[in-house]
mmCIF file of C-alpha atoms and ligand atoms in Angstrom:
data_model
loop_
_atom_site.group_PDB
_atom_site.id
_atom_site.type_symbol
_atom_site.label_atom_id
_atom_site.label_comp_id
_atom_site.label_asym_id
_atom_site.label_seq_id
_atom_site.Cartn_x
_atom_site.Cartn_y
_atom_site.Cartn_z
ATOM 1 C CA MET I 758 141.749 129.641 180.094
ATOM 2 C CA ASP I 759 143.371 128.602 183.372
ATOM 3 C CA ASP I 760 142.593 125.278 185.016
ATOM 4 C CA LYS I 761 140.706 126.862 187.873
ATOM 5 C CA ARG I 762 138.256 128.576 185.546
ATOM 6 C CA MET I 763 137.812 125.354 183.562
ATOM 7 C CA VAL I 764 137.021 123.351 186.693
ATOM 8 C CA ARG I 765 134.581 126.024 187.864
ATOM 9 C CA ILE I 766 132.687 125.930 184.577
ATOM 10 C CA SER I 767 132.767 122.119 184.505
ATOM 11 C CA LYS I 768 131.336 121.889 188.027
ATOM 12 C CA TYR I 769 128.684 124.419 187.125
ATOM 13 C CA LEU I 770 127.726 122.262 184.135
ATOM 14 C CA ALA I 771 127.595 119.113 186.286
ATOM 15 C CA LYS I 772 125.305 120.775 188.785
ATOM 16 C CA HIS I 773 122.869 122.058 186.168
ATOM 17 C CA LEU I 774 123.026 119.345 183.487
ATOM 18 C CA ARG I 775 122.969 116.388 185.908
ATOM 19 C CA HIS I 776 121.283 117.450 189.096
ATOM 20 C CA GLU I 777 119.444 120.772 189.338
ATOM 21 C CA PRO I 778 118.575 122.363 185.961
ATOM 22 C CA GLU I 779 115.516 123.989 187.533
ATOM 23 C CA ARG I 780 117.787 126.006 189.808
ATOM 24 C CA ILE I 781 118.538 128.294 186.828
ATOM 25 C CA GLY I 782 115.255 127.677 185.012
ATOM 26 C CA LEU I 783 116.814 125.315 182.497
ATOM 27 C CA VAL I 784 114.665 122.657 180.826
ATOM 28 C CA LEU I 785 116.281 119.405 179.682
ATOM 29 C CA ASP I 786 114.478 117.164 177.215
ATOM 30 C CA GLU I 787 113.792 113.515 178.087
ATOM 31 C CA ASN I 788 117.241 112.558 176.829
ATOM 32 C CA GLY I 789 119.025 115.202 178.879
ATOM 33 C CA TRP I 790 119.708 117.732 176.085
ATOM 34 C CA THR I 791 119.259 121.485 176.274
ATOM 35 C CA PRO I 792 120.086 124.200 173.694
ATOM 36 C CA VAL I 793 123.568 125.643 174.239
ATOM 37 C CA ASP I 794 122.172 129.184 173.894
ATOM 38 C CA ASP I 795 119.589 128.513 176.622
ATOM 39 C CA LEU I 796 122.299 127.263 178.960
ATOM 40 C CA ILE I 797 124.521 130.321 178.396
ATOM 41 C CA THR I 798 121.569 132.702 178.832
ATOM 42 C CA ALA I 799 120.227 130.955 181.949
ATOM 43 C CA ALA I 800 123.658 130.835 183.580
ATOM 44 C CA ALA I 801 124.286 134.544 182.902
ATOM 45 C CA ALA I 802 120.837 135.435 184.239
ATOM 46 C CA HIS I 803 121.761 133.608 187.441
ATOM 47 C CA GLY I 804 125.087 135.305 187.961
ATOM 48 C CA PHE I 805 127.559 132.975 186.245
ATOM 49 C CA SER I 806 128.719 134.145 182.826
ATOM 50 C CA PHE I 807 130.732 132.270 180.228
ATOM 51 C CA ASP I 808 130.744 132.519 176.457
ATOM 52 C CA ARG I 809 130.409 129.926 173.724
ATOM 53 C CA ALA I 810 134.160 129.737 173.115
ATOM 54 C CA GLU I 811 134.784 128.999 176.794
ATOM 55 C CA LEU I 812 132.035 126.393 176.822
ATOM 56 C CA ASP I 813 133.432 124.682 173.718
ATOM 57 C CA HIS I 814 136.847 124.640 175.336
ATOM 58 C CA VAL I 815 135.548 123.067 178.562
ATOM 59 C CA VAL I 816 133.605 120.401 176.645
ATOM 60 C CA GLU I 817 136.591 119.599 174.450
ATOM 61 C CA ALA I 818 139.341 119.694 177.078
ATOM 62 C CA ASN I 819 137.398 118.162 179.984
ATOM 63 C CA ASP I 820 139.523 115.455 181.592
ATOM 64 C CA LYS I 821 136.722 112.895 181.450
ATOM 65 C CA LYS I 822 134.760 114.196 178.449
ATOM 66 C CA ARG I 823 131.778 114.661 180.735
ATOM 67 C CA TYR I 824 129.732 116.739 178.246
ATOM 68 C CA VAL I 825 128.794 116.474 174.588
ATOM 69 C CA ILE I 826 127.630 119.223 172.222
ATOM 70 C CA HIS I 827 125.627 118.050 169.223
ATOM 71 C CA ASP I 828 123.431 120.062 166.829
ATOM 72 C CA GLY I 829 123.503 123.149 169.042
ATOM 73 C CA ARG I 830 122.527 121.212 172.132
ATOM 74 C CA ILE I 831 124.523 120.030 175.122
ATOM 75 C CA ARG I 832 124.129 117.217 177.654
ATOM 76 C CA ALA I 833 126.115 115.393 180.313
ATOM 77 C CA SER I 834 127.243 111.967 179.116
ATOM 78 C CA GLN I 835 126.503 110.295 182.467
ATOM 79 C CA GLY I 836 126.224 110.880 186.198
ATOM 80 C CA HIS I 837 122.684 112.278 186.408
ATOM 81 C CA SER I 838 120.579 112.174 189.517
ATOM 82 C CA ILE I 839 117.487 113.605 187.763
ATOM 83 C CA GLU I 840 115.439 111.295 185.574
ATOM 84 C CA VAL I 841 116.797 111.297 182.012
ATOM 85 C CA ASP I 842 116.876 108.571 179.402
ATOM 86 C CA LEU I 843 120.364 108.581 177.889
ATOM 87 C CA ASP I 844 119.023 106.195 175.262
ATOM 88 C CA LEU I 845 122.218 104.144 175.195
ATOM 89 C CA PRO I 846 122.132 100.726 173.520
ATOM 90 C CA VAL I 847 122.644 97.527 175.531
ATOM 91 C CA VAL I 848 126.085 96.139 174.684
ATOM 92 C CA GLU I 849 128.254 93.194 175.671
ATOM 93 C CA PRO I 850 130.798 94.225 178.308
ATOM 94 C CA PRO I 851 134.382 93.027 178.636
ATOM 95 C CA ASP I 852 134.858 89.962 180.866
ATOM 96 C CA LEU I 853 136.050 92.035 183.793
ATOM 97 C CA LEU I 854 135.308 95.607 184.861
ATOM 98 C CA PHE I 855 136.445 97.484 187.962
ATOM 99 C CA HIS I 856 134.878 99.592 190.679
ATOM 100 C CA GLY I 857 136.797 101.808 193.090
ATOM 101 C CA THR I 858 135.300 102.255 196.527
ATOM 102 C CA VAL I 859 136.529 102.594 200.126
ATOM 103 C CA ALA I 860 136.883 100.131 203.024
ATOM 104 C CA SER I 861 133.986 101.610 204.991
ATOM 105 C CA ALA I 862 131.532 100.611 202.226
ATOM 106 C CA LEU I 863 132.646 96.979 201.998
ATOM 107 C CA ASP I 864 130.436 95.424 204.681
ATOM 108 C CA ALA I 865 127.328 96.835 203.022
ATOM 109 C CA ILE I 866 128.557 95.891 199.536
ATOM 110 C CA ARG I 867 129.189 92.274 200.645
ATOM 111 C CA VAL I 868 125.515 92.053 201.653
ATOM 112 C CA ASP I 869 123.717 94.229 199.066
ATOM 113 C CA GLY I 870 126.189 94.207 196.181
ATOM 114 C CA LEU I 871 126.835 97.475 194.381
ATOM 115 C CA GLN I 872 123.826 99.774 194.314
ATOM 116 C CA LYS I 873 123.366 102.876 192.179
ATOM 117 C CA MET I 874 122.908 105.063 195.272
ATOM 118 C CA ALA I 875 121.979 108.627 194.173
ATOM 119 C CA ARG I 876 122.794 108.069 190.480
ATOM 120 C CA HIS I 877 120.947 106.153 187.748
ATOM 121 C CA HIS I 878 123.451 103.349 187.499
ATOM 122 C CA VAL I 879 126.420 101.735 189.152
ATOM 123 C CA HIS I 880 129.498 103.129 187.381
ATOM 124 C CA LEU I 881 132.245 100.704 186.360
ATOM 125 C CA SER I 882 135.646 101.332 184.769
ATOM 126 C CA VAL I 883 137.584 99.371 182.162
ATOM 127 C CA ASP I 884 140.857 99.676 184.020
ATOM 128 C CA VAL I 885 142.150 99.550 187.578
ATOM 129 C CA GLU I 886 143.782 102.962 187.310
ATOM 130 C CA THR I 887 140.516 104.748 186.550
ATOM 131 C CA ALA I 888 138.730 102.799 189.293
ATOM 132 C CA SER I 889 141.456 103.835 191.744
ATOM 133 C CA ARG I 890 140.924 107.488 190.911
ATOM 134 C CA VAL I 891 137.170 107.130 191.440
ATOM 135 C CA GLY I 892 137.668 105.412 194.811
ATOM 136 C CA ALA I 893 140.307 107.940 195.885
ATOM 137 C CA ARG I 894 137.643 110.689 195.905
ATOM 138 C CA ARG I 895 136.454 109.174 199.199
ATOM 139 C CA GLY I 896 139.637 107.929 200.853
ATOM 140 C CA ARG I 897 142.120 105.124 200.331
ATOM 141 C CA PRO I 898 140.759 103.299 197.276
ATOM 142 C CA VAL I 899 139.741 99.639 197.384
ATOM 143 C CA ILE I 900 139.336 98.027 193.957
ATOM 144 C CA LEU I 901 136.555 95.522 193.337
ATOM 145 C CA THR I 902 136.743 93.289 190.278
ATOM 146 C CA ILE I 903 133.372 92.784 188.615
ATOM 147 C CA GLU I 904 132.646 89.617 186.640
ATOM 148 C CA ALA I 905 130.857 91.543 183.931
ATOM 149 C CA GLY I 906 130.982 88.763 181.334
ATOM 150 C CA SER I 907 129.202 86.345 183.685
ATOM 151 C CA MET I 908 126.662 89.001 184.603
ATOM 152 C CA HIS I 909 125.965 89.634 180.927
ATOM 153 C CA ALA I 910 125.575 85.881 180.348
ATOM 154 C CA THR I 911 122.889 85.774 183.023
ATOM 155 C CA GLY I 912 120.897 88.649 181.541
ATOM 156 C CA HIS I 913 122.209 91.797 183.242
ATOM 157 C CA GLU I 914 122.061 94.747 180.851
ATOM 158 C CA PHE I 915 125.216 96.811 180.383
ATOM 159 C CA ARG I 916 125.473 100.134 178.641
ATOM 160 C CA VAL I 917 128.508 102.291 177.949
ATOM 161 C CA SER I 918 128.394 106.096 178.055
ATOM 162 C CA ALA I 919 129.872 108.329 175.355
ATOM 163 C CA ASN I 920 132.905 108.813 177.594
ATOM 164 C CA GLY I 921 133.566 105.134 178.240
ATOM 165 C CA VAL I 922 131.954 104.634 181.644
ATOM 166 C CA TRP I 923 130.182 101.252 181.946
ATOM 167 C CA LEU I 924 126.722 101.483 183.462
ATOM 168 C CA VAL I 925 124.614 98.742 185.040
ATOM 169 C CA PRO I 926 121.575 98.950 187.361
ATOM 170 C CA SER I 927 123.244 96.935 190.134
ATOM 171 C CA VAL I 928 125.906 94.285 190.772
ATOM 172 C CA PRO I 929 124.870 91.353 192.999
ATOM 173 C CA PRO I 930 127.556 90.332 195.528
ATOM 174 C CA GLY I 931 128.113 86.990 193.775
ATOM 175 C CA PHE I 932 129.734 88.744 190.797
ATOM 176 C CA ILE I 933 132.136 90.805 192.893
ATOM 177 C CA ARG I 934 135.717 89.718 193.660
ATOM 178 C CA PHE I 935 136.844 91.416 196.843
ATOM 179 C CA PRO I 936 140.565 92.052 197.412
HETATM 180 C C1 LIG K 1082 129.302 103.069 197.116
HETATM 181 C C2 LIG K 1082 132.601 110.413 189.195
HETATM 182 C C3 LIG K 1082 127.415 101.042 200.496
HETATM 183 C C4 LIG K 1082 130.158 103.121 195.885
HETATM 184 C C5 LIG K 1082 133.548 109.267 189.268
HETATM 185 C C6 LIG K 1082 130.558 104.601 195.890
HETATM 186 C C7 LIG K 1082 132.762 108.143 188.619
HETATM 187 C C8 LIG K 1082 127.857 101.434 198.279
HETATM 188 C C9 LIG K 1082 129.339 105.297 196.443
HETATM 189 C C10 LIG K 1082 131.325 108.512 188.893
HETATM 190 C C11 LIG K 1082 127.006 100.376 197.902
HETATM 191 C C12 LIG K 1082 128.486 105.923 195.374
HETATM 192 C C13 LIG K 1082 130.668 107.546 189.842
HETATM 193 C C14 LIG K 1082 126.362 99.656 198.922
HETATM 194 C C15 LIG K 1082 127.833 101.235 196.122
HETATM 195 N N1 LIG K 1082 126.589 100.019 200.191
HETATM 196 N N2 LIG K 1082 128.062 101.762 199.575
HETATM 197 N N3 LIG K 1082 125.527 98.622 198.664
HETATM 198 N N4 LIG K 1082 127.007 100.296 196.563
HETATM 199 N N5 LIG K 1082 128.366 101.943 197.153
HETATM 200 O O1 LIG K 1082 129.674 108.939 193.391
HETATM 201 O O2 LIG K 1082 131.150 105.015 191.426
HETATM 202 O O3 LIG K 1082 133.388 113.262 188.298
HETATM 203 O O4 LIG K 1082 127.471 107.688 193.141
HETATM 204 O O5 LIG K 1082 131.260 102.253 195.983
HETATM 205 O O6 LIG K 1082 134.766 109.554 188.648
HETATM 206 O O7 LIG K 1082 131.992 106.594 193.278
HETATM 207 O O8 LIG K 1082 130.944 112.774 188.542
HETATM 208 O O9 LIG K 1082 129.577 106.577 192.488
HETATM 209 O O10 LIG K 1082 131.655 104.834 196.725
HETATM 210 O O11 LIG K 1082 132.965 107.992 187.261
HETATM 211 O O12 LIG K 1082 132.052 112.625 186.289
HETATM 212 O O13 LIG K 1082 128.572 104.284 197.108
HETATM 213 O O14 LIG K 1082 131.382 109.807 189.472
HETATM 214 O O15 LIG K 1082 132.552 110.984 187.942
HETATM 215 O O16 LIG K 1082 129.158 107.061 194.893
HETATM 216 O O17 LIG K 1082 131.404 107.482 191.058
HETATM 217 P P1 LIG K 1082 128.915 107.676 193.448
HETATM 218 P P2 LIG K 1082 131.105 106.343 192.110
HETATM 219 P P3 LIG K 1082 132.218 112.510 187.752
#
């Protein structure tokens, strides 16, 4: 499968497993899962066909392991805007985590801290390189260092997705080191 086709299928999955399942009549359970067969059938019925082998390939080869197939069902590992309970355990984070953003957001972040915006959580990365890539989606990346260990010590709950993204409801400005 060429890269273009893979990206097309991956974006289609993001749209319907994270944001708008109802657009193709798909029903996700409370934890975000839906039967693989239902997904393939619903997509085909709405004009976008792919087979199980292609789907397996996209899930396996996806650059960020965005999707998981388990027991005949599929879900997105993170990034939802619809209400789903990923049912991830609370875990102790590393001392420092990173968030890539852009200069135009900094004034607001200095006042409000990091907010989850349209997603369920603020997304944090374990390394600067990943955070840079995230920030670069919007412009020249600015890297914020998050004092995750101190946050954890004061009761903030951290979770980590199946694909290694750290998730937290918000980050108050006092735990953010600005460059
Ligand atoms: C910013 C992609 C103003 C925040 C990526 C970011 C990631 C604020 C934007 C994942 C703010 C939200 C998540 C505040 C935060 N005032 N701006 N108080 N607080 N922001 O896309 O972290 O490809 O929801 O800095 O690779 O950029 O979807 O979050 O710029 O892993 O799998 O508001 O999405 O992964 O943007 O990206 P997003 P994000 P996928």
